[in-house]
Amino acid sequence: MTESTPPATELTSQYIAQVVGDLDRNAKEQERVRAEISALQEQLLALQHDHTLLVNMQQALGADAPTQPAPEDAATSSPPRQKRPKSTTESGTGKRARAKKAATAQSDRPAAKSADKKSADKKPTAKAETPTSVQPTLVELIRRHLREQSEPRSAAEIATALGEAHPERRIKTTVVRTTVEGLVAKSQAQRAKQGSSVFYTAPDAPAPSEPSEPTAPTQTETQPAED
């Protein structure tokens, strides 16, 4: 039986093209690396040849040949020699960076101390200013106003007087009426009604009394006394 292969869709064709391109780039990269390796191997062989010639010339001249590694050892040990200057430079830069950090930290300490001193100097002044900036509450203003009055006052009169004394507070009559009614509920103010108007006084002030009706004369006052 023959297996039916599904038709290639557009997505699979894109994947196939991408894989082909990646394979091509991989092959080219391998060729480049091989070429570099071969060039490096040729340079290494030339250096090894020059090394042997120099050693032979030194021996022919009769000079004491310093102990040097063989060409194979030199080739293997050459990468560590190239890395040593990098490590020394890195360590030097690291030391310089640490020294700079320590210097900046020491230079920042006096500035931080001076900032702390300034903040500490500012704190007492702020504490000293807070008591003067505190304003009395509306309840305190209403109590004080009622104690200073010798006659009962309505909520509108209290609001008008307090608004003139404290124009920045924008005191409203409805708020004053609610507040003074709360004082009446706490027995901190007295409430009296005269007709359709309501008046308020301090708790220690005498409540306003309505005029009393005239009483009829008694019989003893109208009849003369008998002889």
Short mmCIF file of N, CA, C and O in Angstrom, two decimals, residues 5 9 51 55 74 118 130 138 155 165 168 188 224:
data_model
loop_
_atom_site.label_atom_id
_atom_site.label_comp_id
_atom_site.label_asym_id
_atom_site.label_seq_id
_atom_site.Cartn_x
_atom_site.Cartn_y
_atom_site.Cartn_z
N THR A 5 1.19 11.19 1.18
CA THR A 5 1.86 12.28 1.89
C THR A 5 0.99 13.52 1.83
O THR A 5 0.43 13.84 0.78
N THR A 9 2.21 22.67 3.00
CA THR A 9 1.54 23.96 3.17
C THR A 9 2.56 25.09 3.07
O THR A 9 3.77 24.86 2.96
N HIS A 51 62.31 28.66 15.84
CA HIS A 51 62.80 28.42 17.19
C HIS A 51 63.96 27.44 17.19
O HIS A 51 64.99 27.64 17.86
N VAL A 55 67.87 28.23 18.37
CA VAL A 55 68.52 27.45 19.41
C VAL A 55 69.84 26.87 18.91
O VAL A 55 70.87 26.88 19.60
N ALA A 74 55.84 24.91 24.20
CA ALA A 74 55.61 26.33 23.98
C ALA A 74 54.28 26.57 23.31
O ALA A 74 53.56 27.53 23.60
N LYS A 118 21.22 69.13 58.69
CA LYS A 118 20.22 70.09 58.24
C LYS A 118 18.82 69.60 58.56
O LYS A 118 17.96 70.37 59.00
N THR A 130 4.19 73.92 64.81
CA THR A 130 2.92 73.20 64.78
C THR A 130 1.90 73.74 65.78
O THR A 130 0.72 73.86 65.44
N LEU A 138 -14.65 73.97 65.07
CA LEU A 138 -15.91 74.71 65.04
C LEU A 138 -16.67 74.57 66.36
O LEU A 138 -17.33 75.51 66.82
N ALA A 155 -28.91 80.04 65.08
CA ALA A 155 -27.82 79.42 64.31
C ALA A 155 -27.33 80.36 63.22
O ALA A 155 -26.12 80.43 62.93
N ALA A 165 -15.62 86.77 61.98
CA ALA A 165 -14.38 86.64 62.76
C ALA A 165 -13.36 85.74 62.07
O ALA A 165 -12.15 85.95 62.22
N GLU A 168 -11.75 82.99 56.56
CA GLU A 168 -11.07 81.94 55.79
C GLU A 168 -11.71 80.57 55.98
O GLU A 168 -11.43 79.64 55.21
N GLN A 188 -24.01 70.57 76.59
CA GLN A 188 -22.98 71.60 76.55
C GLN A 188 -23.52 72.92 75.99
O GLN A 188 -22.78 73.85 75.78
N PRO A 224 -63.36 95.46 99.04
CA PRO A 224 -62.77 96.15 100.19
C PRO A 224 -62.94 95.37 101.47
O PRO A 224 -63.88 94.62 101.62
#
